[in-house]
């Protein structure tokens, strides 16, 4: 049997030669000085050679272990040479299954069940926040610390909500990899408890008029479905809650008389803020620009029951998230949400028309604690509400094209 001393003293010769150990294991010494471990064995009546590796990268002890493993494979009636090639293929396949490759495969499988804008948000979040950091790593090798490091970078922007959405998407990719035999665990599930907490508070809103005008411009220059852009414009003009906008049936818009849109109390009660709204119909004075939105929209969805139907299921309303995603794409993530238009309207109009606070509250469907006074004021201030609605429309859409022009802009 060989010793390390013998192996180290072995000098190259003009011709290659072997130094035998035991059980068919030998060291093959080349004329160039290379020393390679090989195993001679018989399988299927034929003599074969199995390359184990170079010395000293593969020590004498490691070579003997490899020999014993090969003998074990032989006893199972398998060819060690073929088994090694198969193992090499498995290792190569595993190294090729990087997080990015598996994530894109997961995305292609799932995107058919998402609306286009959501699918776009999903893949963009992975491309921007995840792939540059761990996309090249075999998914089986990614552990919880690597996942948490990616999420910490997002939290520090700060974008805590985004970090949590990205974690959910990473977790879904790991689960997919587990089910397809390419990962053993979901480290994205493990890190949830270590993430920064979500701070609850007021929804972000821009309250400066110049910035608000810029929101309208940027949103309407985005690539999006015209109905989504029109929904956003009508939301900004009326300061209604997003849910009340997207769930609007055509029967209400068709019933507008004398410039007043009546949102029934039954629909107002469906909103989360029903306690605030009370049990009354909400009267929405429609500016000239708001009526232009309705007419532009009619050419898109006027034949159906809903003014803003879901793009995939016409009998369902558009998701409130559709407007939110549009704002996000325009650059207002965590800066201005759809519901923020109510704060924008309130802040700008109360600053400009300080004596009209009660009227502005009525326009926002806020309930006067004195129900009798509330009913009286609703009737008394209707004309002023019309005036304020038009003034607001004129200042917020200053310089913007007609609503019908939104039908011609970039669209998905």
GROMACS .gro file of C-alpha atoms in nm:
model
  412
    1UNK     CA    1   0.000   0.000   0.000
    2UNK     CA    2   0.113   0.353  -0.077
    3UNK     CA    3   0.223   0.616   0.170
    4UNK     CA    4   0.226   0.996   0.134
    5UNK     CA    5   0.605   0.987   0.145
    6UNK     CA    6   0.621   0.752  -0.153
    7UNK     CA    7   0.379   0.967  -0.349
    8UNK     CA    8   0.570   1.287  -0.278
    9UNK     CA    9   0.904   1.129  -0.380
   10UNK     CA   10   0.767   0.990  -0.707
   11UNK     CA   11   0.946   1.168  -0.997
   12UNK     CA   12   0.822   1.186  -1.356
   13UNK     CA   13   0.983   0.958  -1.615
   14UNK     CA   14   0.999   0.952  -1.993
   15UNK     CA   15   0.693   0.734  -1.996
   16UNK     CA   16   0.389   0.741  -1.765
   17UNK     CA   17   0.386   0.484  -1.485
   18UNK     CA   18   0.160   0.365  -1.203
   19UNK     CA   19   0.202   0.344  -0.827
   20UNK     CA   20  -0.042   0.080  -0.700
   21UNK     CA   21  -0.226   0.106  -0.369
   22UNK     CA   22  -0.493  -0.161  -0.313
   23UNK     CA   23  -0.824  -0.277  -0.451
   24UNK     CA   24  -0.747  -0.148  -0.801
   25UNK     CA   25  -0.658   0.203  -0.681
   26UNK     CA   26  -0.338   0.348  -0.827
   27UNK     CA   27  -0.162   0.678  -0.889
   28UNK     CA   28  -0.091   0.755  -1.255
   29UNK     CA   29   0.224   0.967  -1.293
   30UNK     CA   30   0.260   1.153  -1.624
   31UNK     CA   31   0.588   1.259  -1.793
   32UNK     CA   32   0.490   1.621  -1.720
   33UNK     CA   33   0.480   1.547  -1.346
   34UNK     CA   34   0.105   1.519  -1.303
   35UNK     CA   35  -0.023   1.268  -1.047
   36UNK     CA   36  -0.376   1.137  -1.103
   37UNK     CA   37  -0.576   0.892  -0.896
   38UNK     CA   38  -0.746   0.617  -1.094
   39UNK     CA   39  -0.944   0.307  -1.009
   40UNK     CA   40  -0.932  -0.008  -1.221
   41UNK     CA   41  -1.247  -0.219  -1.200
   42UNK     CA   42  -1.452  -0.465  -1.400
   43UNK     CA   43  -1.816  -0.418  -1.497
   44UNK     CA   44  -2.020  -0.628  -1.736
   45UNK     CA   45  -1.717  -0.846  -1.805
   46UNK     CA   46  -1.505  -0.549  -1.920
   47UNK     CA   47  -1.212  -0.375  -1.754
   48UNK     CA   48  -1.269  -0.006  -1.695
   49UNK     CA   49  -1.095   0.297  -1.542
   50UNK     CA   50  -1.254   0.555  -1.312
   51UNK     CA   51  -1.076   0.891  -1.280
   52UNK     CA   52  -1.090   1.010  -0.919
   53UNK     CA   53  -0.887   1.331  -0.927
   54UNK     CA   54  -0.537   1.484  -0.905
   55UNK     CA   55  -0.297   1.457  -0.614
   56UNK     CA   56  -0.253   1.651  -0.382
   57UNK     CA   57  -0.600   1.811  -0.434
   58UNK     CA   58  -0.731   1.458  -0.369
   59UNK     CA   59  -0.533   1.313  -0.079
   60UNK     CA   60  -0.445   0.947  -0.035
   61UNK     CA   61  -0.720   0.914   0.227
   62UNK     CA   62  -0.978   1.080  -0.001
   63UNK     CA   63  -0.876   0.856  -0.291
   64UNK     CA   64  -0.927   0.544  -0.079
   65UNK     CA   65  -1.269   0.674   0.033
   66UNK     CA   66  -1.364   0.730  -0.332
   67UNK     CA   67  -1.246   0.376  -0.413
   68UNK     CA   68  -1.462   0.231  -0.135
   69UNK     CA   69  -1.763   0.434  -0.255
   70UNK     CA   70  -1.712   0.305  -0.609
   71UNK     CA   71  -1.693  -0.053  -0.480
   72UNK     CA   72  -2.022   0.005  -0.297
   73UNK     CA   73  -2.181   0.118  -0.624
   74UNK     CA   74  -2.047  -0.195  -0.794
   75UNK     CA   75  -2.206  -0.416  -0.529
   76UNK     CA   76  -2.539  -0.254  -0.617
   77UNK     CA   77  -2.493  -0.373  -0.974
   78UNK     CA   78  -2.421  -0.024  -1.110
   79UNK     CA   79  -2.128   0.111  -1.309
   80UNK     CA   80  -1.931   0.365  -1.095
   81UNK     CA   81  -1.821   0.549  -1.409
   82UNK     CA   82  -2.179   0.603  -1.525
   83UNK     CA   83  -2.289   0.695  -1.174
   84UNK     CA   84  -2.018   0.963  -1.159
   85UNK     CA   85  -2.127   1.111  -1.491
   86UNK     CA   86  -2.488   1.121  -1.371
   87UNK     CA   87  -2.382   1.293  -1.049
   88UNK     CA   88  -2.186   1.548  -1.251
   89UNK     CA   89  -2.500   1.619  -1.455
   90UNK     CA   90  -2.703   1.665  -1.137
   91UNK     CA   91  -2.446   1.907  -0.995
   92UNK     CA   92  -2.428   2.098  -1.324
   93UNK     CA   93  -2.809   2.118  -1.339
   94UNK     CA   94  -2.823   2.241  -0.979
   95UNK     CA   95  -2.568   2.514  -1.047
   96UNK     CA   96  -2.769   2.617  -1.356
   97UNK     CA   97  -3.087   2.653  -1.149
   98UNK     CA   98  -3.006   3.000  -1.023
   99UNK     CA   99  -3.264   3.207  -0.839
  100UNK     CA  100  -3.324   3.422  -1.146
  101UNK     CA  101  -3.378   3.125  -1.377
  102UNK     CA  102  -3.625   2.961  -1.137
  103UNK     CA  103  -3.797   3.294  -1.061
  104UNK     CA  104  -3.854   3.370  -1.429
  105UNK     CA  105  -3.991   3.020  -1.479
  106UNK     CA  106  -4.228   3.074  -1.183
  107UNK     CA  107  -4.331   3.412  -1.323
  108UNK     CA  108  -4.410   3.275  -1.670
  109UNK     CA  109  -4.625   3.005  -1.511
  110UNK     CA  110  -4.822   3.245  -1.292
  111UNK     CA  111  -4.854   3.564  -1.496
  112UNK     CA  112  -5.157   3.433  -1.686
  113UNK     CA  113  -5.368   3.470  -1.372
  114UNK     CA  114  -5.264   3.832  -1.313
  115UNK     CA  115  -5.373   4.152  -1.484
  116UNK     CA  116  -5.098   4.305  -1.696
  117UNK     CA  117  -5.005   4.589  -1.464
  118UNK     CA  118  -4.970   4.355  -1.164
  119UNK     CA  119  -4.761   4.110  -1.363
  120UNK     CA  120  -4.538   4.399  -1.467
  121UNK     CA  121  -4.497   4.509  -1.106
  122UNK     CA  122  -4.405   4.157  -0.996
  123UNK     CA  123  -4.129   4.100  -1.250
  124UNK     CA  124  -3.995   4.456  -1.216
  125UNK     CA  125  -3.962   4.421  -0.840
  126UNK     CA  126  -3.758   4.103  -0.888
  127UNK     CA  127  -3.545   4.252  -1.165
  128UNK     CA  128  -3.469   4.570  -0.971
  129UNK     CA  129  -3.452   4.453  -0.609
  130UNK     CA  130  -3.358   4.084  -0.615
  131UNK     CA  131  -3.178   3.958  -0.927
  132UNK     CA  132  -2.883   4.201  -0.900
  133UNK     CA  133  -2.802   4.059  -0.555
  134UNK     CA  134  -2.890   3.687  -0.554
  135UNK     CA  135  -3.012   3.617  -0.907
  136UNK     CA  136  -2.684   3.445  -1.007
  137UNK     CA  137  -2.674   3.213  -0.702
  138UNK     CA  138  -2.804   2.853  -0.732
  139UNK     CA  139  -3.138   2.866  -0.555
  140UNK     CA  140  -3.055   2.565  -0.335
  141UNK     CA  141  -2.757   2.754  -0.191
  142UNK     CA  142  -2.947   3.068  -0.085
  143UNK     CA  143  -3.006   3.084   0.289
  144UNK     CA  144  -3.201   3.315   0.520
  145UNK     CA  145  -2.915   3.569   0.576
  146UNK     CA  146  -2.887   3.631   0.200
  147UNK     CA  147  -3.263   3.683   0.170
  148UNK     CA  148  -3.272   3.918   0.469
  149UNK     CA  149  -2.981   4.120   0.327
  150UNK     CA  150  -3.179   4.180   0.007
  151UNK     CA  151  -3.485   4.290   0.203
  152UNK     CA  152  -3.284   4.519   0.431
  153UNK     CA  153  -3.167   4.716   0.127
  154UNK     CA  154  -3.532   4.777   0.032
  155UNK     CA  155  -3.632   4.869   0.388
  156UNK     CA  156  -3.353   5.128   0.407
  157UNK     CA  157  -3.485   5.326   0.105
  158UNK     CA  158  -3.726   5.335   0.303
  159UNK     CA  159  -3.984   5.106   0.145
  160UNK     CA  160  -4.107   4.871   0.415
  161UNK     CA  161  -4.428   4.774   0.235
  162UNK     CA  162  -4.233   4.698  -0.082
  163UNK     CA  163  -3.990   4.484   0.113
  164UNK     CA  164  -4.277   4.274   0.243
  165UNK     CA  165  -4.423   4.229  -0.104
  166UNK     CA  166  -4.083   4.128  -0.239
  167UNK     CA  167  -4.044   3.877   0.045
  168UNK     CA  168  -4.378   3.720  -0.047
  169UNK     CA  169  -4.269   3.689  -0.410
  170UNK     CA  170  -3.932   3.540  -0.316
  171UNK     CA  171  -4.111   3.294  -0.088
  172UNK     CA  172  -4.339   3.188  -0.374
  173UNK     CA  173  -4.031   3.125  -0.591
  174UNK     CA  174  -3.870   2.910  -0.321
  175UNK     CA  175  -4.191   2.709  -0.273
  176UNK     CA  176  -4.203   2.652  -0.649
  177UNK     CA  177  -3.839   2.539  -0.643
  178UNK     CA  178  -3.911   2.298  -0.357
  179UNK     CA  179  -4.205   2.145  -0.542
  180UNK     CA  180  -3.990   2.094  -0.852
  181UNK     CA  181  -3.702   1.936  -0.658
  182UNK     CA  182  -3.459   2.228  -0.688
  183UNK     CA  183  -3.464   2.358  -0.331
  184UNK     CA  184  -3.502   2.207   0.015
  185UNK     CA  185  -3.639   2.500   0.214
  186UNK     CA  186  -3.799   2.844   0.194
  187UNK     CA  187  -3.559   3.091   0.362
  188UNK     CA  188  -3.789   3.381   0.268
  189UNK     CA  189  -4.049   3.240   0.507
  190UNK     CA  190  -3.796   3.224   0.790
  191UNK     CA  191  -3.700   3.593   0.774
  192UNK     CA  192  -4.051   3.736   0.817
  193UNK     CA  193  -4.009   3.782   1.192
  194UNK     CA  194  -3.682   3.971   1.140
  195UNK     CA  195  -3.825   4.232   0.903
  196UNK     CA  196  -3.896   4.593   0.992
  197UNK     CA  197  -4.255   4.641   1.115
  198UNK     CA  198  -4.508   4.823   0.900
  199UNK     CA  199  -4.596   5.159   1.052
  200UNK     CA  200  -4.966   5.231   1.039
  201UNK     CA  201  -5.072   5.587   0.980
  202UNK     CA  202  -5.224   5.829   0.734
  203UNK     CA  203  -5.204   5.734   0.372
  204UNK     CA  204  -4.942   5.939   0.186
  205UNK     CA  205  -5.069   6.231  -0.017
  206UNK     CA  206  -4.925   6.530  -0.200
  207UNK     CA  207  -5.085   6.848  -0.069
  208UNK     CA  208  -4.901   7.106  -0.280
  209UNK     CA  209  -5.096   7.226  -0.585
  210UNK     CA  210  -4.797   7.237  -0.820
  211UNK     CA  211  -4.699   6.884  -0.722
  212UNK     CA  212  -5.059   6.767  -0.760
  213UNK     CA  213  -5.068   6.901  -1.115
  214UNK     CA  214  -4.742   6.717  -1.180
  215UNK     CA  215  -4.902   6.393  -1.059
  216UNK     CA  216  -5.181   6.429  -1.315
  217UNK     CA  217  -4.931   6.499  -1.593
  218UNK     CA  218  -4.702   6.208  -1.511
  219UNK     CA  219  -4.986   5.961  -1.461
  220UNK     CA  220  -5.149   6.053  -1.793
  221UNK     CA  221  -4.819   6.016  -1.978
  222UNK     CA  222  -4.771   5.663  -1.845
  223UNK     CA  223  -4.841   5.354  -2.056
  224UNK     CA  224  -5.176   5.233  -1.924
  225UNK     CA  225  -5.528   5.142  -2.029
  226UNK     CA  226  -5.731   5.459  -2.104
  227UNK     CA  227  -6.004   5.350  -1.861
  228UNK     CA  228  -5.751   5.345  -1.577
  229UNK     CA  229  -5.631   5.696  -1.667
  230UNK     CA  230  -5.990   5.820  -1.685
  231UNK     CA  231  -6.065   5.659  -1.349
  232UNK     CA  232  -5.768   5.842  -1.199
  233UNK     CA  233  -5.877   6.174  -1.351
  234UNK     CA  234  -6.235   6.133  -1.225
  235UNK     CA  235  -6.098   6.039  -0.882
  236UNK     CA  236  -5.887   6.354  -0.872
  237UNK     CA  237  -6.177   6.573  -0.987
  238UNK     CA  238  -6.446   6.439  -0.752
  239UNK     CA  239  -6.235   6.351  -0.442
  240UNK     CA  240  -6.452   6.042  -0.399
  241UNK     CA  241  -6.305   5.734  -0.235
  242UNK     CA  242  -6.133   5.503  -0.486
  243UNK     CA  243  -6.378   5.221  -0.414
  244UNK     CA  244  -6.674   5.442  -0.499
  245UNK     CA  245  -6.512   5.534  -0.830
  246UNK     CA  246  -6.415   5.188  -0.954
  247UNK     CA  247  -6.749   5.030  -0.859
  248UNK     CA  248  -6.957   5.293  -1.041
  249UNK     CA  249  -7.244   5.148  -1.251
  250UNK     CA  250  -7.342   5.323  -1.571
  251UNK     CA  251  -7.697   5.357  -1.443
  252UNK     CA  252  -7.575   5.627  -1.202
  253UNK     CA  253  -7.376   5.822  -1.460
  254UNK     CA  254  -7.661   5.799  -1.711
  255UNK     CA  255  -7.892   5.946  -1.446
  256UNK     CA  256  -7.686   6.263  -1.391
  257UNK     CA  257  -7.918   6.565  -1.405
  258UNK     CA  258  -7.834   6.930  -1.372
  259UNK     CA  259  -7.469   6.840  -1.320
  260UNK     CA  260  -7.527   6.634  -1.004
  261UNK     CA  261  -7.413   6.272  -0.974
  262UNK     CA  262  -7.603   6.091  -0.699
  263UNK     CA  263  -7.407   5.809  -0.532
  264UNK     CA  264  -7.672   5.607  -0.343
  265UNK     CA  265  -7.636   5.551   0.029
  266UNK     CA  266  -7.649   5.176  -0.035
  267UNK     CA  267  -7.324   5.202  -0.230
  268UNK     CA  268  -7.165   5.443   0.013
  269UNK     CA  269  -7.233   5.192   0.288
  270UNK     CA  270  -7.022   4.935   0.108
  271UNK     CA  271  -6.713   5.141   0.178
  272UNK     CA  272  -6.491   5.089   0.481
  273UNK     CA  273  -6.580   5.437   0.597
  274UNK     CA  274  -6.954   5.378   0.610
  275UNK     CA  275  -6.975   5.500   0.968
  276UNK     CA  276  -6.829   5.828   0.855
  277UNK     CA  277  -7.055   5.856   0.553
  278UNK     CA  278  -7.378   5.794   0.737
  279UNK     CA  279  -7.694   5.670   0.565
  280UNK     CA  280  -7.751   5.941   0.308
  281UNK     CA  281  -7.701   5.962  -0.067
  282UNK     CA  282  -7.391   6.155  -0.162
  283UNK     CA  283  -7.435   6.440  -0.409
  284UNK     CA  284  -7.134   6.495  -0.634
  285UNK     CA  285  -7.132   6.824  -0.831
  286UNK     CA  286  -6.979   6.746  -1.169
  287UNK     CA  287  -6.748   7.002  -1.323
  288UNK     CA  288  -6.729   7.044  -1.698
  289UNK     CA  289  -6.408   6.840  -1.700
  290UNK     CA  290  -6.569   6.560  -1.496
  291UNK     CA  291  -6.853   6.534  -1.747
  292UNK     CA  292  -6.593   6.518  -2.026
  293UNK     CA  293  -6.441   6.217  -1.850
  294UNK     CA  294  -6.782   6.047  -1.844
  295UNK     CA  295  -6.836   6.107  -2.216
  296UNK     CA  296  -6.486   5.985  -2.308
  297UNK     CA  297  -6.540   5.677  -2.094
  298UNK     CA  298  -6.872   5.604  -2.261
  299UNK     CA  299  -6.697   5.514  -2.587
  300UNK     CA  300  -6.490   5.254  -2.399
  301UNK     CA  301  -6.730   5.086  -2.156
  302UNK     CA  302  -7.070   5.245  -2.219
  303UNK     CA  303  -7.227   4.923  -2.342
  304UNK     CA  304  -7.163   4.734  -2.021
  305UNK     CA  305  -7.311   4.761  -1.672
  306UNK     CA  306  -6.997   4.904  -1.510
  307UNK     CA  307  -6.820   5.227  -1.592
  308UNK     CA  308  -6.485   5.081  -1.489
  309UNK     CA  309  -6.500   4.705  -1.546
  310UNK     CA  310  -6.220   4.461  -1.475
  311UNK     CA  311  -6.014   4.407  -1.792
  312UNK     CA  312  -6.037   4.028  -1.754
  313UNK     CA  313  -6.387   3.994  -1.610
  314UNK     CA  314  -6.628   4.258  -1.742
  315UNK     CA  315  -6.895   4.173  -1.482
  316UNK     CA  316  -6.656   4.269  -1.201
  317UNK     CA  317  -6.533   4.622  -1.121
  318UNK     CA  318  -6.178   4.738  -1.176
  319UNK     CA  319  -5.952   4.674  -0.879
  320UNK     CA  320  -5.873   4.977  -0.664
  321UNK     CA  321  -5.512   4.864  -0.700
  322UNK     CA  322  -5.522   4.947  -1.072
  323UNK     CA  323  -5.511   5.319  -0.995
  324UNK     CA  324  -5.256   5.264  -0.720
  325UNK     CA  325  -5.024   5.071  -0.953
  326UNK     CA  326  -5.057   5.347  -1.210
  327UNK     CA  327  -4.948   5.603  -0.952
  328UNK     CA  328  -4.659   5.376  -0.849
  329UNK     CA  329  -4.537   5.349  -1.207
  330UNK     CA  330  -4.552   5.726  -1.238
  331UNK     CA  331  -4.308   5.752  -0.947
  332UNK     CA  332  -4.541   5.811  -0.651
  333UNK     CA  333  -4.499   5.489  -0.454
  334UNK     CA  334  -4.520   5.581  -0.085
  335UNK     CA  335  -4.567   5.945  -0.188
  336UNK     CA  336  -4.927   5.961  -0.310
  337UNK     CA  337  -5.197   5.693  -0.308
  338UNK     CA  338  -5.542   5.702  -0.476
  339UNK     CA  339  -5.712   5.789  -0.147
  340UNK     CA  340  -5.462   6.075  -0.116
  341UNK     CA  341  -5.662   6.286  -0.361
  342UNK     CA  342  -5.912   6.352  -0.084
  343UNK     CA  343  -5.635   6.503   0.129
  344UNK     CA  344  -5.503   6.696  -0.170
  345UNK     CA  345  -5.846   6.844  -0.243
  346UNK     CA  346  -5.909   6.926   0.123
  347UNK     CA  347  -5.567   7.086   0.179
  348UNK     CA  348  -5.559   7.295  -0.138
  349UNK     CA  349  -5.923   7.411  -0.123
  350UNK     CA  350  -5.922   7.489   0.249
  351UNK     CA  351  -5.609   7.697   0.199
  352UNK     CA  352  -5.761   7.891  -0.092
  353UNK     CA  353  -6.118   7.917   0.035
  354UNK     CA  354  -6.087   7.939   0.413
  355UNK     CA  355  -6.447   8.038   0.466
  356UNK     CA  356  -6.581   7.728   0.290
  357UNK     CA  357  -6.465   7.462   0.533
  358UNK     CA  358  -6.814   7.322   0.593
  359UNK     CA  359  -6.884   7.308   0.222
  360UNK     CA  360  -6.558   7.127   0.153
  361UNK     CA  361  -6.643   6.873   0.424
  362UNK     CA  362  -6.977   6.809   0.255
  363UNK     CA  363  -6.800   6.756  -0.077
  364UNK     CA  364  -6.588   6.489   0.093
  365UNK     CA  365  -6.904   6.318   0.229
  366UNK     CA  366  -6.800   6.385   0.587
  367UNK     CA  367  -7.093   6.374   0.825
  368UNK     CA  368  -7.187   6.677   1.029
  369UNK     CA  369  -7.234   6.562   1.387
  370UNK     CA  370  -7.552   6.764   1.401
  371UNK     CA  371  -7.773   6.563   1.164
  372UNK     CA  372  -8.035   6.838   1.134
  373UNK     CA  373  -7.776   7.103   1.054
  374UNK     CA  374  -7.612   6.858   0.816
  375UNK     CA  375  -7.930   6.809   0.616
  376UNK     CA  376  -7.990   7.184   0.605
  377UNK     CA  377  -7.635   7.266   0.500
  378UNK     CA  378  -7.639   7.002   0.227
  379UNK     CA  379  -7.923   7.183   0.054
  380UNK     CA  380  -7.800   7.533   0.138
  381UNK     CA  381  -7.451   7.483  -0.003
  382UNK     CA  382  -7.529   7.294  -0.323
  383UNK     CA  383  -7.464   7.590  -0.552
  384UNK     CA  384  -7.140   7.672  -0.374
  385UNK     CA  385  -7.037   7.312  -0.405
  386UNK     CA  386  -7.088   7.336  -0.781
  387UNK     CA  387  -6.870   7.648  -0.790
  388UNK     CA  388  -6.594   7.489  -0.585
  389UNK     CA  389  -6.600   7.172  -0.794
  390UNK     CA  390  -6.547   7.378  -1.109
  391UNK     CA  391  -6.276   7.592  -0.950
  392UNK     CA  392  -6.095   7.278  -0.836
  393UNK     CA  393  -6.120   7.120  -1.182
  394UNK     CA  394  -5.983   7.436  -1.345
  395UNK     CA  395  -5.678   7.457  -1.120
  396UNK     CA  396  -5.590   7.087  -1.099
  397UNK     CA  397  -5.618   7.027  -1.475
  398UNK     CA  398  -5.458   7.353  -1.583
  399UNK     CA  399  -5.266   7.288  -1.904
  400UNK     CA  400  -5.388   6.930  -1.937
  401UNK     CA  401  -5.551   6.792  -2.256
  402UNK     CA  402  -5.919   6.705  -2.286
  403UNK     CA  403  -6.036   6.375  -2.143
  404UNK     CA  404  -6.100   6.238  -2.492
  405UNK     CA  405  -5.729   6.278  -2.568
  406UNK     CA  406  -5.652   6.016  -2.304
  407UNK     CA  407  -5.805   5.760  -2.538
  408UNK     CA  408  -5.520   5.824  -2.781
  409UNK     CA  409  -5.224   5.816  -2.541
  410UNK     CA  410  -4.981   5.530  -2.471
  411UNK     CA  411  -5.176   5.226  -2.358
  412UNK     CA  412  -5.132   4.866  -2.255
   0.00000   0.00000   0.00000
